[in-house]
Coordinates of C-alpha atoms and ligand atoms in Angstrom, one line a residue:
M1 CA -14.6 6.5 8.8
A2 CA -11.1 6.7 7.4
L3 CA -8.7 9.3 8.6
F4 CA -5.5 10.6 7.1
K5 CA -2.8 10.8 9.7
K6 CA -2.0 14.3 10.8
M7 CA 1.4 15.5 9.8
E8 CA 3.8 15.5 12.7
T9 CA 6.3 18.2 13.5
P10 CA 9.7 17.5 12.0
Q11 CA 12.0 16.0 14.6
S12 CA 15.4 17.4 15.4
S13 CA 18.2 16.2 13.2
A14 CA 20.5 16.1 16.2
D15 CA 19.5 12.4 16.5
K16 CA 21.3 10.0 18.7
N17 CA 21.7 7.3 16.1
V18 CA 23.5 9.4 13.6
Q19 CA 27.3 9.7 13.7
P20 CA 29.0 12.4 11.7
S21 CA 31.2 11.1 8.8
G22 CA 32.9 14.0 7.0
D23 CA 30.1 16.3 6.1
A24 CA 27.4 13.6 6.0
E25 CA 25.8 11.7 8.8
H26 CA 26.4 8.0 9.1
V27 CA 24.1 5.3 10.2
K28 CA 24.4 1.5 10.4
C29 CA 20.8 0.9 9.2
L30 CA 18.5 3.3 7.4
I31 CA 14.9 2.3 7.0
I32 CA 12.9 4.2 4.4
G33 CA 9.1 4.1 4.9
S34 CA 7.0 3.8 8.0
G35 CA 4.3 1.2 7.3
P36 CA 4.0 -2.2 9.0
A37 CA 7.1 -3.4 7.1
G38 CA 9.3 -0.4 8.0
Y39 CA 8.4 -0.4 11.7
T40 CA 8.7 -4.2 12.0
A41 CA 12.2 -3.9 10.4
A42 CA 13.0 -1.1 12.9
I43 CA 11.9 -3.2 15.9
Y44 CA 14.1 -6.1 14.8
A45 CA 17.1 -3.9 13.8
A46 CA 16.9 -1.9 17.0
R47 CA 16.8 -5.0 19.1
A48 CA 19.9 -6.2 17.2
N49 CA 21.6 -3.0 18.2
L50 CA 21.8 -1.6 14.7
K51 CA 20.5 1.8 15.9
P52 CA 18.1 2.2 13.0
V53 CA 16.9 5.6 11.7
V54 CA 13.5 5.5 10.0
I55 CA 12.6 8.2 7.4
Q56 CA 8.8 8.3 7.6
G57 CA 8.0 9.4 4.1
M58 CA 5.1 11.4 2.7
Q59 CA 2.4 9.3 4.4
A60 CA 3.6 8.6 7.9
G61 CA 2.3 5.3 9.0
G62 CA 1.6 4.1 5.5
Q63 CA -1.6 2.9 3.8
L64 CA -3.1 1.6 7.0
T65 CA -3.6 5.1 8.2
T66 CA -6.2 5.6 5.4
T67 CA -8.5 2.9 6.8
T68 CA -10.3 2.9 10.1
E69 CA -10.8 -0.5 11.6
V70 CA -8.3 -3.2 11.2
D71 CA -9.8 -6.6 12.0
N72 CA -7.4 -9.0 10.4
F73 CA -4.1 -8.2 12.1
P74 CA -3.3 -11.0 14.6
G75 CA -3.3 -10.0 18.2
Y76 CA -6.3 -7.6 18.3
P77 CA -9.3 -9.7 19.3
D78 CA -11.6 -6.7 19.1
G79 CA -9.9 -5.1 16.0
T80 CA -8.1 -1.8 16.1
D81 CA -7.9 1.5 14.3
G82 CA -5.3 1.6 11.5
T83 CA -3.8 4.9 12.7
A84 CA -3.7 3.8 16.3
M85 CA -2.0 0.5 15.2
M86 CA 0.7 2.4 13.4
E87 CA 1.3 4.6 16.4
D88 CA 1.7 1.5 18.5
L89 CA 4.2 0.1 16.1
K90 CA 6.1 3.3 16.1
K91 CA 6.2 3.4 19.9
Q92 CA 7.4 -0.2 20.0
A93 CA 10.2 0.6 17.5
E94 CA 11.2 3.7 19.5
R95 CA 11.2 1.7 22.8
F96 CA 14.2 -0.2 21.5
G97 CA 16.0 3.0 20.4
T98 CA 14.8 3.6 16.8
E99 CA 15.1 7.1 15.7
V100 CA 12.0 8.1 13.7
R101 CA 12.3 11.2 11.5
W102 CA 10.0 13.3 9.4
G103 CA 11.1 13.6 5.7
S104 CA 11.1 12.0 2.3
V105 CA 13.9 10.4 0.4
T106 CA 14.3 12.3 -2.8
A107 CA 17.5 10.7 -4.3
V108 CA 19.9 7.8 -3.6
D109 CA 23.4 6.9 -4.6
F110 CA 23.9 3.2 -4.2
S111 CA 27.1 3.1 -6.4
G112 CA 29.6 2.9 -3.6
K113 CA 30.4 0.7 -0.6
V114 CA 28.5 3.1 1.7
H115 CA 25.0 4.0 0.5
K116 CA 24.1 7.6 0.2
V117 CA 20.5 8.8 0.7
I118 CA 19.3 12.3 0.3
V119 CA 16.4 13.4 2.4
D120 CA 14.1 16.3 1.3
G121 CA 16.6 17.3 -1.4
E122 CA 19.3 18.5 1.0
K123 CA 20.3 16.3 3.9
V124 CA 22.8 13.5 3.1
I125 CA 22.8 10.3 5.2
E126 CA 25.4 7.6 4.6
A127 CA 24.2 4.1 5.5
D128 CA 25.9 0.8 5.8
S129 CA 22.6 -0.9 5.1
V130 CA 19.3 0.4 3.7
I131 CA 15.9 -1.2 4.1
I132 CA 13.4 0.0 1.5
S133 CA 9.8 -0.2 2.8
T134 CA 8.1 2.6 0.9
G135 CA 5.0 0.6 0.1
A136 CA 2.6 1.1 -2.8
T137 CA -0.1 3.6 -3.5
A138 CA -3.6 2.5 -4.6
K139 CA -4.8 4.1 -7.7
Y140 CA -8.0 6.1 -7.6
L141 CA -10.1 7.4 -10.5
G142 CA -9.4 11.0 -9.5
L143 CA -13.1 12.1 -9.1
E144 CA -13.9 14.9 -6.6
S145 CA -16.9 12.9 -5.2
E146 CA -14.6 9.8 -4.7
E147 CA -12.2 11.9 -2.6
K148 CA -15.2 13.2 -0.6
Y149 CA -16.4 9.7 0.4
K150 CA -13.0 8.2 1.1
G151 CA -13.6 6.4 4.4
G152 CA -17.4 6.9 4.0
G153 CA -17.9 4.0 1.7
V154 CA -15.0 4.5 -0.8
S155 CA -12.2 2.1 -0.3
A156 CA -9.3 0.6 -2.2
C157 CA -9.1 -2.5 -0.1
A158 CA -11.9 -5.1 0.0
T159 CA -10.0 -7.4 2.3
C160 CA -9.6 -4.5 4.8
D161 CA -13.1 -3.0 4.6
G162 CA -15.4 -5.5 2.9
F163 CA -16.5 -6.9 6.3
F164 CA -18.3 -3.6 7.0
Y165 CA -20.6 -4.2 4.0
R166 CA -22.0 -7.6 5.0
G167 CA -25.5 -8.1 3.5
K168 CA -25.2 -4.8 1.5
D169 CA -24.8 -3.9 -2.1
V170 CA -21.4 -2.7 -3.3
A171 CA -19.6 -1.9 -6.5
V172 CA -16.0 -2.7 -7.6
V173 CA -14.2 -0.9 -10.4
G174 CA -11.6 -2.6 -12.5
G175 CA -11.2 -5.6 -14.7
G176 CA -7.9 -7.1 -13.7
D177 CA -7.0 -9.9 -11.3
T178 CA -7.3 -7.7 -8.2
A179 CA -10.8 -6.5 -9.2
A180 CA -11.9 -10.1 -9.9
E181 CA -10.5 -11.3 -6.7
E182 CA -12.0 -8.5 -4.6
A183 CA -15.4 -8.9 -6.3
T184 CA -15.5 -12.6 -5.5
Y185 CA -14.3 -11.9 -1.9
L186 CA -17.1 -9.4 -1.5
A187 CA -19.7 -11.6 -3.2
N188 CA -19.2 -14.0 -0.2
L189 CA -20.1 -11.2 2.2
C190 CA -22.4 -8.9 0.3
K191 CA -25.9 -9.2 -1.1
K192 CA -24.9 -7.9 -4.5
V193 CA -21.7 -6.9 -6.2
Y194 CA -21.5 -4.8 -9.3
L195 CA -18.3 -5.1 -11.2
I196 CA -17.7 -2.0 -13.3
I197 CA -15.5 -2.4 -16.3
R198 CA -14.7 0.3 -18.9
K199 CA -14.0 -2.2 -21.7
D200 CA -16.1 -5.0 -23.1
Y201 CA -13.9 -7.7 -21.7
L202 CA -12.1 -8.6 -18.4
R203 CA -8.3 -8.4 -18.3
A204 CA -8.2 -10.9 -15.4
S205 CA -6.9 -14.4 -15.9
K206 CA -9.3 -17.0 -17.2
A207 CA -9.4 -18.8 -13.9
M208 CA -10.3 -15.5 -12.1
Q209 CA -12.9 -14.7 -14.7
K210 CA -14.5 -18.1 -14.2
R211 CA -14.8 -17.4 -10.5
V212 CA -16.5 -14.1 -11.2
F213 CA -19.0 -15.5 -13.7
E214 CA -19.9 -18.4 -11.3
K215 CA -21.0 -16.1 -8.6
E216 CA -24.7 -15.4 -9.0
N217 CA -24.7 -12.2 -7.0
I218 CA -22.0 -10.5 -9.2
E219 CA -23.4 -8.4 -12.0
V220 CA -20.7 -7.4 -14.5
L221 CA -21.3 -4.0 -16.1
F222 CA -19.1 -3.9 -19.3
E223 CA -18.4 -0.6 -21.0
H224 CA -19.4 1.4 -18.0
N225 CA -17.4 4.4 -16.6
T226 CA -17.9 6.0 -13.3
K227 CA -19.2 9.6 -13.5
E228 CA -19.8 10.4 -9.8
V229 CA -20.1 8.8 -6.4
I230 CA -23.3 10.0 -4.7
G231 CA -24.2 10.1 -1.1
D232 CA -25.7 12.0 1.8
G233 CA -22.6 14.1 2.4
N234 CA -21.2 11.5 4.8
V235 CA -21.7 8.0 3.4
V236 CA -22.0 6.5 -0.1
E237 CA -25.5 5.8 -1.4
G238 CA -24.9 5.1 -5.1
V239 CA -22.9 5.7 -8.2
K240 CA -23.7 7.5 -11.5
L241 CA -22.3 5.6 -14.4
I242 CA -22.0 6.3 -18.1
K243 CA -22.9 3.3 -20.2
R244 CA -21.5 3.2 -23.7
K245 CA -24.0 2.1 -26.3
G246 CA -22.5 1.5 -29.7
Q247 CA -19.9 3.8 -31.2
A248 CA -21.1 7.2 -30.3
D249 CA -24.1 6.7 -28.0
E250 CA -24.0 7.0 -24.2
E251 CA -26.6 6.7 -21.5
E252 CA -26.4 7.7 -17.8
V253 CA -27.4 5.0 -15.3
E254 CA -27.5 5.0 -11.5
I255 CA -26.9 2.1 -9.2
K256 CA -27.6 2.1 -5.4
V257 CA -24.7 0.8 -3.4
D258 CA -23.3 1.4 0.1
G259 CA -19.7 0.6 -0.8
F260 CA -17.5 1.6 -3.7
F261 CA -14.3 -0.3 -4.1
L262 CA -11.4 0.7 -6.4
A263 CA -9.3 -2.1 -7.8
I264 CA -7.6 -0.4 -10.7
G265 CA -4.1 -1.2 -9.7
H266 CA -1.4 0.0 -7.3
T267 CA 1.8 2.0 -8.0
P268 CA 4.8 0.8 -6.0
N269 CA 6.8 3.7 -4.6
S270 CA 10.1 2.7 -6.1
D271 CA 10.9 5.5 -8.6
V272 CA 13.7 7.0 -6.6
F273 CA 15.6 3.7 -6.3
K274 CA 15.2 2.6 -10.0
P275 CA 18.6 3.9 -11.1
Y276 CA 20.2 1.2 -8.9
V277 CA 17.6 -1.3 -7.7
E278 CA 16.1 -3.8 -10.1
T279 CA 12.3 -3.7 -10.5
D280 CA 9.9 -5.7 -12.6
E281 CA 8.1 -4.0 -15.5
T282 CA 5.4 -2.6 -13.2
G283 CA 8.0 -1.1 -10.8
Y284 CA 7.9 -3.7 -8.0
I285 CA 11.4 -4.2 -6.5
I286 CA 12.7 -7.6 -7.2
T287 CA 14.0 -9.5 -4.1
K288 CA 16.0 -12.7 -4.2
P289 CA 14.1 -15.8 -3.4
D290 CA 13.5 -16.5 0.3
S291 CA 15.2 -13.2 1.3
A292 CA 14.7 -9.4 1.3
K293 CA 18.0 -8.9 -0.7
T294 CA 17.9 -6.7 -3.8
N295 CA 20.5 -6.7 -6.5
V296 CA 22.5 -4.1 -4.6
P297 CA 24.5 -5.6 -1.7
G298 CA 23.4 -4.0 1.6
V299 CA 20.1 -2.8 0.2
F300 CA 17.0 -4.7 1.2
A301 CA 13.3 -4.4 0.3
C302 CA 10.2 -5.4 2.2
G303 CA 6.4 -4.8 2.2
D304 CA 4.2 -3.7 -0.7
V305 CA 7.0 -2.1 -2.7
Q306 CA 8.2 -5.6 -3.5
D307 CA 4.9 -7.6 -3.1
H308 CA 2.1 -7.2 -5.6
I309 CA 0.4 -10.5 -4.6
Y310 CA -0.4 -10.5 -0.9
R311 CA -0.3 -6.8 0.1
Q312 CA -1.5 -7.3 3.7
A313 CA -0.2 -5.6 6.8
V314 CA 0.7 -8.9 8.3
T315 CA 2.7 -10.1 5.3
A316 CA 4.4 -6.7 5.1
A317 CA 5.4 -7.0 8.8
G318 CA 6.7 -10.5 8.2
S319 CA 8.9 -9.3 5.3
G320 CA 10.1 -6.3 7.4
C321 CA 11.4 -8.9 9.9
M322 CA 13.2 -10.7 7.1
A323 CA 14.8 -7.5 5.9
A324 CA 16.1 -6.6 9.3
L325 CA 17.5 -10.1 9.8
D326 CA 19.2 -10.0 6.4
A327 CA 20.6 -6.6 7.1
E328 CA 22.0 -7.8 10.5
R329 CA 23.7 -10.8 8.8
Y330 CA 25.1 -8.6 6.0
L331 CA 26.6 -6.2 8.5
A332 CA 28.0 -9.0 10.7
E333 CA 29.7 -10.5 7.6
K334 CA 31.1 -7.1 6.6
E335 CA 32.7 -6.5 10.0
Ligands
NDP401 P1 -4.2 -4.5 -13.6 O1 -3.3 -3.4 -14.1 O2 -3.9 -5.8 -14.1 O3 -5.7 -4.1 -13.9 C1 -6.2 -2.9 -13.7 C2 -7.7 -2.9 -14.1 O4 -8.2 -1.6 -13.8 C3 -7.8 -3.0 -15.6 O5 -9.0 -3.8 -15.9 C4 -8.0 -1.6 -16.1 O6 -8.8 -1.5 -17.2 C5 -8.7 -1.0 -14.9 N1 -8.5 0.4 -14.9 C6 -7.3 1.1 -14.8 N2 -7.6 2.4 -14.7 C7 -8.9 2.6 -14.8 C8 -9.7 3.7 -14.8 N3 -9.3 5.0 -14.7 N4 -11.1 3.5 -14.9 C9 -11.6 2.3 -15.0 N5 -10.8 1.2 -15.0 C10 -9.5 1.3 -14.9 O7 -4.1 -4.4 -12.0 P2 -4.3 -5.5 -10.9 O8 -4.2 -4.8 -9.6 O9 -5.6 -6.2 -11.1 O10 -3.1 -6.5 -11.1 C11 -1.8 -6.1 -11.0 C12 -0.9 -7.3 -11.2 O11 -1.0 -8.2 -10.0 C13 -1.3 -8.2 -12.4 O12 -0.1 -8.7 -12.9 C14 -2.1 -9.3 -11.8 O13 -2.1 -10.5 -12.6 C15 -1.4 -9.5 -10.4 N6 -2.4 -10.0 -9.4 C16 -2.3 -11.4 -9.2 C17 -3.2 -12.0 -8.3 C18 -3.1 -13.4 -8.1 O14 -2.4 -14.1 -8.8 N7 -3.9 -14.0 -7.2 C19 -4.2 -11.2 -7.6 C20 -4.1 -9.8 -7.9 C21 -3.2 -9.2 -8.8 P3 -8.3 -1.8 -18.7 O15 -8.3 -3.3 -18.8 O16 -9.3 -1.2 -19.5 O17 -7.0 -1.2 -18.9

């Protein structure tokens, strides 16, 4: 089912939105990351004549390109394909004059009035305003079999893919709030949900735990670790687990499931900005209330890199709009 987006050929650096400034190039608005947040920011910034340049990042199109059908983005009555949706957003941004470039930001210098961004370790771009929309990366267990069935029953987003497992049996790995939330969400759709937890307790809040234990079709498997995802070569058919019995004893058990959901956390892609931009203890960029402003004037953040709660394409897009409007106001006040 799921497809990773094919890498695109690097675009020419002789871009029309970049003006030379000394040795570096200079842009009014640089957008880093190309998920729903980044492209929505680009649409708004381009329409405001900020001539934005988007640096696509390692995963062009963002996390949505790792899923197939998107049924919950408003405006698509029959659903759409994640990769196709991101292509549409890119085209829409380009229609208003956004420059979309291949590359990854490897360093930044936000110490001066003009912000410096280094792309692929060599190219320097100076920007009057920067919008960070680098997203977050779902954590996986790192099993070979898990990689093999990504898009064939292995998913890191129950809200995105749970619908396809209506009336079926599924497993969720993780014991935090996300896992508890995803398990209860899936329990409303699926016949049975196994919640696989490596410890003998749930880390989730008491309120979330209560919701889990109240669902009759959730079976919590404490002290179980995933050994292997099994299937027919295309789709998931079950999971092999190692059950801990006492201090040194272990037993291998197998459960039959059609879906295997990871909910063991996300890593916000914020490392490169940390020397200048404030983050919380888990790395999410902190934005000022009711805005996309960071602690650095002229630097804004939107989408999953600053949102560990909602993490939806539509909320990312909404915050991308906010970031572009904030950047527009910032630049207008500076002029
Ligand atoms: P957490 O880091 O809180 O939990 C991750 C869970 O995954 C833990 O139970 C951890 O186990 C388990 N885990 C990690 N690695 C592995 C592994 N390799 N194998 C098996 N299990 C593993 O992440 P969440 O995404 O749940 O939450 C992130 C933050 O977002 C939290 O602060 C949470 O409260 C918040 N949140 C809030 C929500 C809300 O308020 N509605 C909803 C969702 C999240 P272990 O406990 O053994 O380390």
